[in-house]
PDB file of C-alpha atoms in Angstrom:
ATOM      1  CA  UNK V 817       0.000   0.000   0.000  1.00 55.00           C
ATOM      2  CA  UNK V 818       2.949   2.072   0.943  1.00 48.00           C
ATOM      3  CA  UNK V 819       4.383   1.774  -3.036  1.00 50.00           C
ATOM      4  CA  UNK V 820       0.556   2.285  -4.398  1.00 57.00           C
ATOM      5  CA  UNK V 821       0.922   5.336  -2.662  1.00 49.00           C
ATOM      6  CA  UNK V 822       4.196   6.635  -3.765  1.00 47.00           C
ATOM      7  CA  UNK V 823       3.309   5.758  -6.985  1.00 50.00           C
ATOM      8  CA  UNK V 824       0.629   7.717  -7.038  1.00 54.00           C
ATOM      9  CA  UNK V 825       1.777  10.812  -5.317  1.00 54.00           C
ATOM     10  CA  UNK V 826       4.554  10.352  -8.157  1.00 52.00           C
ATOM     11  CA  UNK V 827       1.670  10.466 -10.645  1.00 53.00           C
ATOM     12  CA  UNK V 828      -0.029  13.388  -9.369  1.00 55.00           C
ATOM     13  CA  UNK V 829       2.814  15.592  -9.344  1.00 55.00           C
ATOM     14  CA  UNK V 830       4.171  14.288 -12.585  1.00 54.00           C
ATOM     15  CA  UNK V 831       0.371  15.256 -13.865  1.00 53.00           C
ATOM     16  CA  UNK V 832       0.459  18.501 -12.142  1.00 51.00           C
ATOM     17  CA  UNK V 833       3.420  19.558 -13.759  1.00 55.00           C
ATOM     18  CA  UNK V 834       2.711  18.140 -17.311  1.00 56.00           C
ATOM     19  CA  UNK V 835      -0.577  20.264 -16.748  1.00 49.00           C
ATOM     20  CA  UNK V 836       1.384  23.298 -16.234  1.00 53.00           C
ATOM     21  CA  UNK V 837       3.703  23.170 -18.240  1.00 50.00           C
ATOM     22  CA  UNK V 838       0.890  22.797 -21.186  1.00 49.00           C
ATOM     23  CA  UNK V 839      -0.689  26.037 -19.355  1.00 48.00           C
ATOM     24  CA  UNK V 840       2.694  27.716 -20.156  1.00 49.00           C
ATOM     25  CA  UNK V 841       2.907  26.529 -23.421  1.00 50.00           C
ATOM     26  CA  UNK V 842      -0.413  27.240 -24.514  1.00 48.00           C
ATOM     27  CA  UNK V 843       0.094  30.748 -22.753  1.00 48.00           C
ATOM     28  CA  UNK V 844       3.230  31.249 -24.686  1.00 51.00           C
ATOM     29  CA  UNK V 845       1.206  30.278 -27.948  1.00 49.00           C
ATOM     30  CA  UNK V 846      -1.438  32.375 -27.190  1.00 53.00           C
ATOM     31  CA  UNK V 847       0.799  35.532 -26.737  1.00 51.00           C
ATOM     32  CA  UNK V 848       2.088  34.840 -29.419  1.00 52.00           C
ATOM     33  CA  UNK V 849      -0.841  34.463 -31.561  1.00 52.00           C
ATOM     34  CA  UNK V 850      -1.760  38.006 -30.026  1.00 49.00           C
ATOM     35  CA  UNK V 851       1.070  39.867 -30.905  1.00 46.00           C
ATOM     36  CA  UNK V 852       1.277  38.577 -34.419  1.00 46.00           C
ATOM     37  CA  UNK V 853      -2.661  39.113 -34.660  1.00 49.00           C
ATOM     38  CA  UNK V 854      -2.160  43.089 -33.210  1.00 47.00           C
ATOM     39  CA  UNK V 855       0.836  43.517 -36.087  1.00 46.00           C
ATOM     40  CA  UNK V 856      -1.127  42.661 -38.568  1.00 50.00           C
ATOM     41  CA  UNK V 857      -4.338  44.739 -36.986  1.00 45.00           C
ATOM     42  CA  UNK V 858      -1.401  47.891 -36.876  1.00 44.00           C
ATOM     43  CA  UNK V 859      -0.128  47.242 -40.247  1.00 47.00           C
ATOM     44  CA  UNK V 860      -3.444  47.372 -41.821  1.00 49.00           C
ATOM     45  CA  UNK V 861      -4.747  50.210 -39.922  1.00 51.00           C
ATOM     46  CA  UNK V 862      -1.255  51.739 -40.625  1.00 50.00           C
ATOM     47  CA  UNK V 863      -2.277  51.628 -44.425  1.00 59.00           C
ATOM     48  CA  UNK V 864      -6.119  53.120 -43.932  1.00 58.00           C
ATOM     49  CA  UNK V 865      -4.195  55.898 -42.006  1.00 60.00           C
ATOM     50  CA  UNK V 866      -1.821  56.796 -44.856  1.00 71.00           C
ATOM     51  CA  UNK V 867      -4.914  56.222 -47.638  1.00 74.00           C
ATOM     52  CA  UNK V 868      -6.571  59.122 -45.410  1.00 77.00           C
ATOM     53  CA  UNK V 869      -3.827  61.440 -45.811  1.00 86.00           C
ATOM     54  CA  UNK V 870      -2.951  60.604 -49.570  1.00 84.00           C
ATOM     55  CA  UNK V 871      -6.444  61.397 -49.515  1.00 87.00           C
ATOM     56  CA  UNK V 872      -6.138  64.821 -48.491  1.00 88.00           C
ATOM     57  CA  UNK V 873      -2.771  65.175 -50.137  1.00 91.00           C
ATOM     58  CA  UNK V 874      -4.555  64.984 -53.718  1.00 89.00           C
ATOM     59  CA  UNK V 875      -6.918  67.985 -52.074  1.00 90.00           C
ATOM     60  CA  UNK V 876      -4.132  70.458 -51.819  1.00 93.00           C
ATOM     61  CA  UNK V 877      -3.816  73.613 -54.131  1.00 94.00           C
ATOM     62  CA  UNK V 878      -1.869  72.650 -57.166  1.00 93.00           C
ATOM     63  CA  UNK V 879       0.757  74.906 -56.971  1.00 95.00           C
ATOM     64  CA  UNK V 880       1.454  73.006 -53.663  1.00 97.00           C
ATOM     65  CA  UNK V 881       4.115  69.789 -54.486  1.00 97.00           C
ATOM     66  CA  UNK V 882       4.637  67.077 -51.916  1.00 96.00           C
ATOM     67  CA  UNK V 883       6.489  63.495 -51.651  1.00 96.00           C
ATOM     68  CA  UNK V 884       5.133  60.424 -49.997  1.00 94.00           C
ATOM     69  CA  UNK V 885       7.968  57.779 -48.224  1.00 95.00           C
ATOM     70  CA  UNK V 886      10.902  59.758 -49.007  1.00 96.00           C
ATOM     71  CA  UNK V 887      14.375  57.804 -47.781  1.00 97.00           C
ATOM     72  CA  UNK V 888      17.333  60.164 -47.840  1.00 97.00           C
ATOM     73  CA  UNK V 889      20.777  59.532 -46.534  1.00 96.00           C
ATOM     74  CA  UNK V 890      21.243  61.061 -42.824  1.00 95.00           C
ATOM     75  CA  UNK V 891      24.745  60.621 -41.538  1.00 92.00           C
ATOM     76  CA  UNK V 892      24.040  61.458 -38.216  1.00 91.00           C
ATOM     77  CA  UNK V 893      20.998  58.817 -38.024  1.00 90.00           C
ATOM     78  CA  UNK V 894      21.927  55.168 -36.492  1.00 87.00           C
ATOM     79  CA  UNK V 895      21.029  53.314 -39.579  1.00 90.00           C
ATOM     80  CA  UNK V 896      22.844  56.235 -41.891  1.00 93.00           C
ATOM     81  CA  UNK V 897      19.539  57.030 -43.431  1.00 95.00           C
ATOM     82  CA  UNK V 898      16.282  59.084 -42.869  1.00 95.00           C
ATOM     83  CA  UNK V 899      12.789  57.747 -43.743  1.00 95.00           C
ATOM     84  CA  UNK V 900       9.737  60.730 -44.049  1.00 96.00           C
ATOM     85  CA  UNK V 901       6.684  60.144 -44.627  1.00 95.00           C
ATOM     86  CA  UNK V 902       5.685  63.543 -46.272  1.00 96.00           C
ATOM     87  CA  UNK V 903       7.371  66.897 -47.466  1.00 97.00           C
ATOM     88  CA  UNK V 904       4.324  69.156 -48.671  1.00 98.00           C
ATOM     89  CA  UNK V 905       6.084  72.376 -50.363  1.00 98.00           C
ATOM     90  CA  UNK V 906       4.048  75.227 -50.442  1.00 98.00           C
ATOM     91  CA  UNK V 907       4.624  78.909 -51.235  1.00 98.00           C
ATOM     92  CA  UNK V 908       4.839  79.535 -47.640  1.00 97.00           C
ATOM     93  CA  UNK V 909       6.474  77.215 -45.803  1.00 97.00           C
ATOM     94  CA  UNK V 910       7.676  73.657 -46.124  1.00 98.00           C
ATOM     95  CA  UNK V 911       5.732  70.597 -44.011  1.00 98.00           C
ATOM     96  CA  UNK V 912       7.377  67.651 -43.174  1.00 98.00           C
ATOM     97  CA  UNK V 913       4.665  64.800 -41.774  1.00 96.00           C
ATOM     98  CA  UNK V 914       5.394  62.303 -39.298  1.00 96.00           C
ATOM     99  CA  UNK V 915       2.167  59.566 -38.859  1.00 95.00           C
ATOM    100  CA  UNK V 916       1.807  57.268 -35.902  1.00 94.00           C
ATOM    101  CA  UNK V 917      -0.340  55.067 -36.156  1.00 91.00           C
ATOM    102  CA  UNK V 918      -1.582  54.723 -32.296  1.00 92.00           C
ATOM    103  CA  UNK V 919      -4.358  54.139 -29.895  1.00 92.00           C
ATOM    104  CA  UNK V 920      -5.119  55.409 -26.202  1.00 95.00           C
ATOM    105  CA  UNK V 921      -4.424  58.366 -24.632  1.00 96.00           C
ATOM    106  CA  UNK V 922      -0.907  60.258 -26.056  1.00 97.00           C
ATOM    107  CA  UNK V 923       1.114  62.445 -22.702  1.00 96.00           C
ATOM    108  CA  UNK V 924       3.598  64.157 -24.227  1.00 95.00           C
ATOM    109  CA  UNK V 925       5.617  67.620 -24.140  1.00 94.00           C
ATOM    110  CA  UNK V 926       7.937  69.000 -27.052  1.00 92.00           C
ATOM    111  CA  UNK V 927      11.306  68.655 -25.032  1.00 91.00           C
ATOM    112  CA  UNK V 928      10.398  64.956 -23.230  1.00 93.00           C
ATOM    113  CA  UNK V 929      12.865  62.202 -24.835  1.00 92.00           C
ATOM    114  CA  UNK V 930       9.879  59.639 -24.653  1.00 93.00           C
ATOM    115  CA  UNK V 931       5.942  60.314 -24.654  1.00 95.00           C
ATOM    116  CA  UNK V 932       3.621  57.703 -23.282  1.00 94.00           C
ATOM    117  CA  UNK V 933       0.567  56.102 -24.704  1.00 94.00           C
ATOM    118  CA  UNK V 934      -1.943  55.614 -21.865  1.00 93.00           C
ATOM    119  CA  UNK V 935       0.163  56.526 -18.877  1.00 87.00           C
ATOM    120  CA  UNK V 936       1.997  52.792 -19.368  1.00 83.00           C
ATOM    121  CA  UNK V 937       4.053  52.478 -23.078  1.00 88.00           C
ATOM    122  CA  UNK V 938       6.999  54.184 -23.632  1.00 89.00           C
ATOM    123  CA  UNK V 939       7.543  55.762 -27.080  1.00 92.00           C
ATOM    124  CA  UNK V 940      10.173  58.076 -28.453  1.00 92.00           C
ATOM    125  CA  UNK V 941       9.105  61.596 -29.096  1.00 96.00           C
ATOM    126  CA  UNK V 942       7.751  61.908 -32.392  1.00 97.00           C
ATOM    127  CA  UNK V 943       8.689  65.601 -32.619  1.00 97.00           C
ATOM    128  CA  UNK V 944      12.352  64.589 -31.866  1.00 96.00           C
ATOM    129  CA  UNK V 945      11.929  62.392 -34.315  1.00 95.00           C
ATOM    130  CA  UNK V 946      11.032  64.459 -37.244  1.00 97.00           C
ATOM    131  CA  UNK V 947      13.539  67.467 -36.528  1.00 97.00           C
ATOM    132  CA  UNK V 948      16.218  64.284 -37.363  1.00 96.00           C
ATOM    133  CA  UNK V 949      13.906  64.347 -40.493  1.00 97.00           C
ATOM    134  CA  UNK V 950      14.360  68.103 -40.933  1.00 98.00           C
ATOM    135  CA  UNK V 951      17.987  68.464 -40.318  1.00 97.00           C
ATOM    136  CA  UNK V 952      18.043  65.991 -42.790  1.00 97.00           C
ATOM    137  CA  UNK V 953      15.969  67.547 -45.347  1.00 98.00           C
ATOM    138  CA  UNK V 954      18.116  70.794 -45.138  1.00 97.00           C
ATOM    139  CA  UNK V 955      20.833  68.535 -46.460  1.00 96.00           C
ATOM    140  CA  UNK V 956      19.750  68.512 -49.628  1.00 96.00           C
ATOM    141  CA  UNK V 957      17.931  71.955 -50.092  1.00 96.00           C
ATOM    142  CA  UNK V 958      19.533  75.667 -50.000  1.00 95.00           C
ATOM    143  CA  UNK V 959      20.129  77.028 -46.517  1.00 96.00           C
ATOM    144  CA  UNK V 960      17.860  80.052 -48.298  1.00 95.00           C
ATOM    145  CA  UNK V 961      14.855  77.959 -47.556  1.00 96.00           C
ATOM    146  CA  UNK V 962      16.436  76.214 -43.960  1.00 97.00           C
ATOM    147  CA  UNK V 963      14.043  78.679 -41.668  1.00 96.00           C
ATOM    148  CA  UNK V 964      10.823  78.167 -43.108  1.00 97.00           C
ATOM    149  CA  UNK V 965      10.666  74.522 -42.341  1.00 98.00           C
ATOM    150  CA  UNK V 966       6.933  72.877 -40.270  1.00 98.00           C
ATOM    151  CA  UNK V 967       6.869  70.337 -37.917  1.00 98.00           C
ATOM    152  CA  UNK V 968       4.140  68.150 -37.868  1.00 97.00           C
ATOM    153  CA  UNK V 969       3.351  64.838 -36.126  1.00 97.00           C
ATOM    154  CA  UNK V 970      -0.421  63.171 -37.429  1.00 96.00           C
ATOM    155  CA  UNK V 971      -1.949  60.570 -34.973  1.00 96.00           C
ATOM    156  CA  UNK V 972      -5.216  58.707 -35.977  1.00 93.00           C
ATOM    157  CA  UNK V 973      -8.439  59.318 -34.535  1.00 92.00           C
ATOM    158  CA  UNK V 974      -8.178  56.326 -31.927  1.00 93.00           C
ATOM    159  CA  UNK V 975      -5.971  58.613 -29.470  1.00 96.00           C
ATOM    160  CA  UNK V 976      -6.688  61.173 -27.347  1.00 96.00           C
ATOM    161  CA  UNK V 977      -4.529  64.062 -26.728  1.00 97.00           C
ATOM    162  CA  UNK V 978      -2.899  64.787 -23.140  1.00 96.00           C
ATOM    163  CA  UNK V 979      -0.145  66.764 -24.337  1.00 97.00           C
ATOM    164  CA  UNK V 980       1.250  70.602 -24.031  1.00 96.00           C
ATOM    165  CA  UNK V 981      -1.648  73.056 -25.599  1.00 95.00           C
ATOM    166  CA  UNK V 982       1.105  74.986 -27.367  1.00 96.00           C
ATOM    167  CA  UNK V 983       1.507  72.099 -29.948  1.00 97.00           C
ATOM    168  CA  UNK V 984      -2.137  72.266 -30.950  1.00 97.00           C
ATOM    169  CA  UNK V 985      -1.833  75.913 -31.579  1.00 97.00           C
ATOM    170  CA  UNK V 986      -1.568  76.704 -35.121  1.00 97.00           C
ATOM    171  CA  UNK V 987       0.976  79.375 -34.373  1.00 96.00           C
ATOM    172  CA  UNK V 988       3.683  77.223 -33.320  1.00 96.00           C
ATOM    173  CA  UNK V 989       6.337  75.271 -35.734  1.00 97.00           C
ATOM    174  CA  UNK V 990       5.771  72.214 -33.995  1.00 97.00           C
ATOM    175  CA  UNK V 991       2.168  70.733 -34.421  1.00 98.00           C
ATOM    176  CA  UNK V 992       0.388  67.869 -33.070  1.00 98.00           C
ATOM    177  CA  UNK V 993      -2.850  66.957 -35.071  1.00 97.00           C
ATOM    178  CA  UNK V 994      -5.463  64.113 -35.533  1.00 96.00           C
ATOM    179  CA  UNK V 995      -4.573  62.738 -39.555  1.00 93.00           C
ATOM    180  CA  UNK V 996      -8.126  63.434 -40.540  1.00 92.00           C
ATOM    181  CA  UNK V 997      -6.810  67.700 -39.571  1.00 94.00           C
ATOM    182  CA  UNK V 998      -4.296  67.180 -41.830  1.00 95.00           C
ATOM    183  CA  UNK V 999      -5.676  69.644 -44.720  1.00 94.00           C
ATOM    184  CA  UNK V1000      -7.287  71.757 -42.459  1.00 95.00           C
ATOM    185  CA  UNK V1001      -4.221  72.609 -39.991  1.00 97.00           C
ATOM    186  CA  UNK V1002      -2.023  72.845 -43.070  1.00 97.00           C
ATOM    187  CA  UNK V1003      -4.827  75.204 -44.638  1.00 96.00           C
ATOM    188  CA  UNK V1004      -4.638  77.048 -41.506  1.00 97.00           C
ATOM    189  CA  UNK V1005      -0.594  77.680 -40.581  1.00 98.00           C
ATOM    190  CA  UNK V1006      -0.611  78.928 -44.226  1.00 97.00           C
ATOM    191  CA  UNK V1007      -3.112  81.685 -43.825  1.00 97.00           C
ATOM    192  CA  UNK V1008      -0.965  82.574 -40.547  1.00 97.00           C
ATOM    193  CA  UNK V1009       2.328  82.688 -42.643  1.00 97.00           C
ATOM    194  CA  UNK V1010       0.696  84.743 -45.558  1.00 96.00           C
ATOM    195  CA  UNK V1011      -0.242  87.722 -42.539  1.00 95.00           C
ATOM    196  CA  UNK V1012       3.386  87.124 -41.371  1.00 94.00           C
ATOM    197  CA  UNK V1013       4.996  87.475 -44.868  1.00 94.00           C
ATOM    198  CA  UNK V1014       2.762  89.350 -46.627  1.00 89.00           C
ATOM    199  CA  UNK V1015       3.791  87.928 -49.790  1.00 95.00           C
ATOM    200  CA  UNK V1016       5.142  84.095 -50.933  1.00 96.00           C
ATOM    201  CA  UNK V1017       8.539  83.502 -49.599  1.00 96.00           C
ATOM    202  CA  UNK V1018       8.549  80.369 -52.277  1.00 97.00           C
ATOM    203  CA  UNK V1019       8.302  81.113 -56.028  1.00 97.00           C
ATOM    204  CA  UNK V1020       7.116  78.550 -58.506  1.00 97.00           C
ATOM    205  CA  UNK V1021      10.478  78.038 -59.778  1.00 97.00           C
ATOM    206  CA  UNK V1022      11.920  77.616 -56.069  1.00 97.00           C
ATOM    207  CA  UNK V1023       9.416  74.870 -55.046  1.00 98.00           C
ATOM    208  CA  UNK V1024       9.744  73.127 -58.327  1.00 97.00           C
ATOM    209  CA  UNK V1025      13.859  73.179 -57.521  1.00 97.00           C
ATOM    210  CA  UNK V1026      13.245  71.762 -53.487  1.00 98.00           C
ATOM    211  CA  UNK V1027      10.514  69.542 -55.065  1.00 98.00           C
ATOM    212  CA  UNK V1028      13.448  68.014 -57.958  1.00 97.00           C
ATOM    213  CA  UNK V1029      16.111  67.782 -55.302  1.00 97.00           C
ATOM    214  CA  UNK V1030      14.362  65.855 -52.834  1.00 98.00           C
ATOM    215  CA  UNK V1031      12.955  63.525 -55.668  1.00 97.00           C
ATOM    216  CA  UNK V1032      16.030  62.872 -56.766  1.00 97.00           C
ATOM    217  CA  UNK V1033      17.585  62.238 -53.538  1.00 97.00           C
ATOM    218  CA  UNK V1034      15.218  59.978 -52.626  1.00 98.00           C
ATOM    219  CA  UNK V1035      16.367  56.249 -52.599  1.00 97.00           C
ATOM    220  CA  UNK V1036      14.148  53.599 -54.364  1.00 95.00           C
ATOM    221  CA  UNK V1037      16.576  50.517 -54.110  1.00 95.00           C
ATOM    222  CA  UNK V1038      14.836  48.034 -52.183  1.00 95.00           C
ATOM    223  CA  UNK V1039      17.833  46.418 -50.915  1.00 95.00           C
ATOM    224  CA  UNK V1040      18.488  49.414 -48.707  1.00 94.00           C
ATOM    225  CA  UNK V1041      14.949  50.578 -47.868  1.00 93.00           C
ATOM    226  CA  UNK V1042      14.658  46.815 -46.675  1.00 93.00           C
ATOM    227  CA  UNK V1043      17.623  47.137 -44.580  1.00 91.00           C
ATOM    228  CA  UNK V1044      16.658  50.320 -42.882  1.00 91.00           C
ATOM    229  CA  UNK V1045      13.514  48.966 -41.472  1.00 90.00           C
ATOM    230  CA  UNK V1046      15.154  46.054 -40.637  1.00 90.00           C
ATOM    231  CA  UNK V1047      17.611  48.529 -38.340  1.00 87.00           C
ATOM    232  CA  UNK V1048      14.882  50.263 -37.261  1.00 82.00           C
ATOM    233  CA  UNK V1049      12.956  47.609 -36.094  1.00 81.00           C
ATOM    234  CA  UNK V1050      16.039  45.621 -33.887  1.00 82.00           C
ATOM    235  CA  UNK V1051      16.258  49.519 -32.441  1.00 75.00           C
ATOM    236  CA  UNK V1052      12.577  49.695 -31.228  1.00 71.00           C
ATOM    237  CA  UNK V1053      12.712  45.951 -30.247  1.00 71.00           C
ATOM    238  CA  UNK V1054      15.491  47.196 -28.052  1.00 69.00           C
ATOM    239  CA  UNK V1055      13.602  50.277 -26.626  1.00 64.00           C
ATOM    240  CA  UNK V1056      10.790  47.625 -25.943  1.00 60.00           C
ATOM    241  CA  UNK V1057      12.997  45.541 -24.178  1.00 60.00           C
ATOM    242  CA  UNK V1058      13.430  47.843 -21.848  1.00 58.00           C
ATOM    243  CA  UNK V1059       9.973  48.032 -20.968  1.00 55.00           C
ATOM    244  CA  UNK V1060       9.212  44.668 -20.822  1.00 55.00           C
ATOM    245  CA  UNK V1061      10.070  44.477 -16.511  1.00 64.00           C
ATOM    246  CA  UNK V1062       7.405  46.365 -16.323  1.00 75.00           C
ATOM    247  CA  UNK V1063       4.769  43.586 -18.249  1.00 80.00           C
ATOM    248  CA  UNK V1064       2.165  41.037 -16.924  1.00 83.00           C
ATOM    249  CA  UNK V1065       3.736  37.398 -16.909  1.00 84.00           C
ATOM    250  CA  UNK V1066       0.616  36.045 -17.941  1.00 85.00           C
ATOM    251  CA  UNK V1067      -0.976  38.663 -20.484  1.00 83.00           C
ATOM    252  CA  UNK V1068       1.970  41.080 -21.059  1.00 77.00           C
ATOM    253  CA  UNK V1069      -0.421  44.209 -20.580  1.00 77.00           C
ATOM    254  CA  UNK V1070       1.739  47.116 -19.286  1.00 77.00           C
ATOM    255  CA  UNK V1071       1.672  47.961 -15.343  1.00 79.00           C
ATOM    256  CA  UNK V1072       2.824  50.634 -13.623  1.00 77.00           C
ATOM    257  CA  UNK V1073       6.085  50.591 -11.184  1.00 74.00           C
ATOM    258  CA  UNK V1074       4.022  50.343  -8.402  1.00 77.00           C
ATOM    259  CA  UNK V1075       2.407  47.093  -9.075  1.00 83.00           C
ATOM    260  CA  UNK V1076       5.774  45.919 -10.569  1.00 83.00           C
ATOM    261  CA  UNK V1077       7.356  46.552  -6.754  1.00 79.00           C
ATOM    262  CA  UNK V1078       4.303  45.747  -5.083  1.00 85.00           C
ATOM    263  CA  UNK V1079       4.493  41.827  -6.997  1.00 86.00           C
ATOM    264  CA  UNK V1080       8.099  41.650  -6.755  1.00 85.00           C
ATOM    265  CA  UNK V1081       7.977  42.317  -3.005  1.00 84.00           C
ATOM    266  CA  UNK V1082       5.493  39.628  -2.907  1.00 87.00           C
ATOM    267  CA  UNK V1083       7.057  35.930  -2.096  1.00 82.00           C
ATOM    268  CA  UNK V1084       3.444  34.907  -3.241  1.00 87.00           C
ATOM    269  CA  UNK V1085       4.203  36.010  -6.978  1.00 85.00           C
ATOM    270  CA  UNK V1086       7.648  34.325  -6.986  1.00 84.00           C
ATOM    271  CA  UNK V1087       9.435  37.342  -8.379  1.00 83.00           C
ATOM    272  CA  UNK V1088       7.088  37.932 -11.092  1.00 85.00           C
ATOM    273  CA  UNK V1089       4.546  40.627 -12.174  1.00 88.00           C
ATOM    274  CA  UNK V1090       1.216  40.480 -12.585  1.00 87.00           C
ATOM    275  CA  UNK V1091      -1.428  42.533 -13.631  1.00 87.00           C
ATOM    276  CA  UNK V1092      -4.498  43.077 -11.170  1.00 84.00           C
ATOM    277  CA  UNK V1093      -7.078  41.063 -12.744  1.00 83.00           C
ATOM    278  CA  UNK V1094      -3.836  37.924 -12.989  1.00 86.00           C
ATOM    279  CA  UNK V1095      -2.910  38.543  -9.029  1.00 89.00           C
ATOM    280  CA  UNK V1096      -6.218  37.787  -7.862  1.00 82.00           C
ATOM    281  CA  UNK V1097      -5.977  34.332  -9.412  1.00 81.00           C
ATOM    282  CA  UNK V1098      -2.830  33.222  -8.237  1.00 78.00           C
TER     283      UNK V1098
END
């Protein structure tokens, strides 16, 4: 009797381990599953976003010129190259777009390194991000042209702004707009330009030159482009890293640093984190 019950101790924690280590496994798959469901979600609500704003790109004036997905060499960028999603040359002023393709709640400010989507995920700051673009840009165009140079960063309509009011003021250089304001804001900081100038600082002949020079700087192989986002991507998978202490073990939803110290503190959580609706069912 002694063996039967060794033997089936043996078999109930040989059982109770197989069982969790097929709840780990299937967890594991799951996630995974998740995060290759939400890529393809971002990638085809990254596409709708830039249809929207080719959208309103065809809208513009036609003495207006613009580029879509411009790559330019940037020497002072990590992977030695820029990548812009817009330059819209107009006689007043010359917009360079940055989309993000988002959703939650953006807190941000124009000199923070990173801005946070819903209080939790860490991203770099956009507008940091496109004055890179910009000092790239000048590059390739006279230093004539250098000062008249917008900043703007579009978001979708799924977010909801929490950042500095100056950057939704149409004054400022550096703007922060919804993608479907695109036309309008641009509309907008042009009418405030023409009172500031009085007339065009941008002839025909000197947006048709900008216009020529970025086209032709623009790189089409697809060897490189492919190798840029490949840079890019190993960069932000490293910034994610970084924020991955601070992720549920179980559903790897985003917590804040005081539920990661409160779990870690914990002996019941075993030095992992969990979110609240995962602690109460451990």
């Amino acid at each position: 009797m002694f063996l039967d019950f060794l033997f089936k101790n043996k078999k109930n924690n040989n059982t109770s381990n197989d069982k969790e280590k097929i709840s780990s496994t299937v967890t594991r798959t799951n996630n995974e599953a998740t995060k290759i469901k939400n890529e393809r979600t971002a990638v085809r609500k990254g596409e709708l976003g830039e249809y929207k704003i080719d959208i309103q790109l065809s809208q513009l004036p036609k003495e207006y010129l613009y580029l879509s997905d411009l790559l330019i060499r940037n020497p002072k960028s990590s992977t030695g190259f820029s990548q812009i999603d817009h330059v819209i040359i107009t006689p007043y002023g010359l917009f360079v777009i940055e989309t993000k393709n988002y959703q939650g709640t953006i807190y941000g400010g124009k000199d923070r390194k990173t801005w946070l989507i819903n209080g939790k995920f860490k991203i770099l700051n956009p507008l940091l991000q496109n004055y890179g673009h910009i000092q790239a840009l000048k590059n390739f165009i006279d230093g004539n042209y250098h000062q008249y140079f917008v900043s703007m960063v579009s978001f979708t309509k799924r977010c909801t702004f929490k950042i500095e009011e100056e950057l939704r003021k149409i004054h400022s250089n550096q703007l922060v707009i919804y993608d479907v304001e695109l036309t309008e804001f641009i509309n907008r900081k042009v009418a405030v330009l023409k009172l500031q100038y009085k007339n065009p600082i941008l002839m025909k002949d000197d947006i048709e030159l900008i216009y020529n020079s970025l086209y032709n700087s623009n790189i089409l192989d697809e060897s490189i482009r492919k190798q840029h986002i490949e840079s890019i991507q190993l960069k932000k998978n490293n910034f994610d890293k970084t924020t991955d202490e601070n992720k549920c073990a179980v559903c790897q939803k985003a917590v804040s640093d005081k539920v990661k110290s409160f779990c870690l503190s914990n002996k019941k959580f075993q030095g992992k984190i969990y979110c609240y609706e995962h602690q109460k069912d451990l």
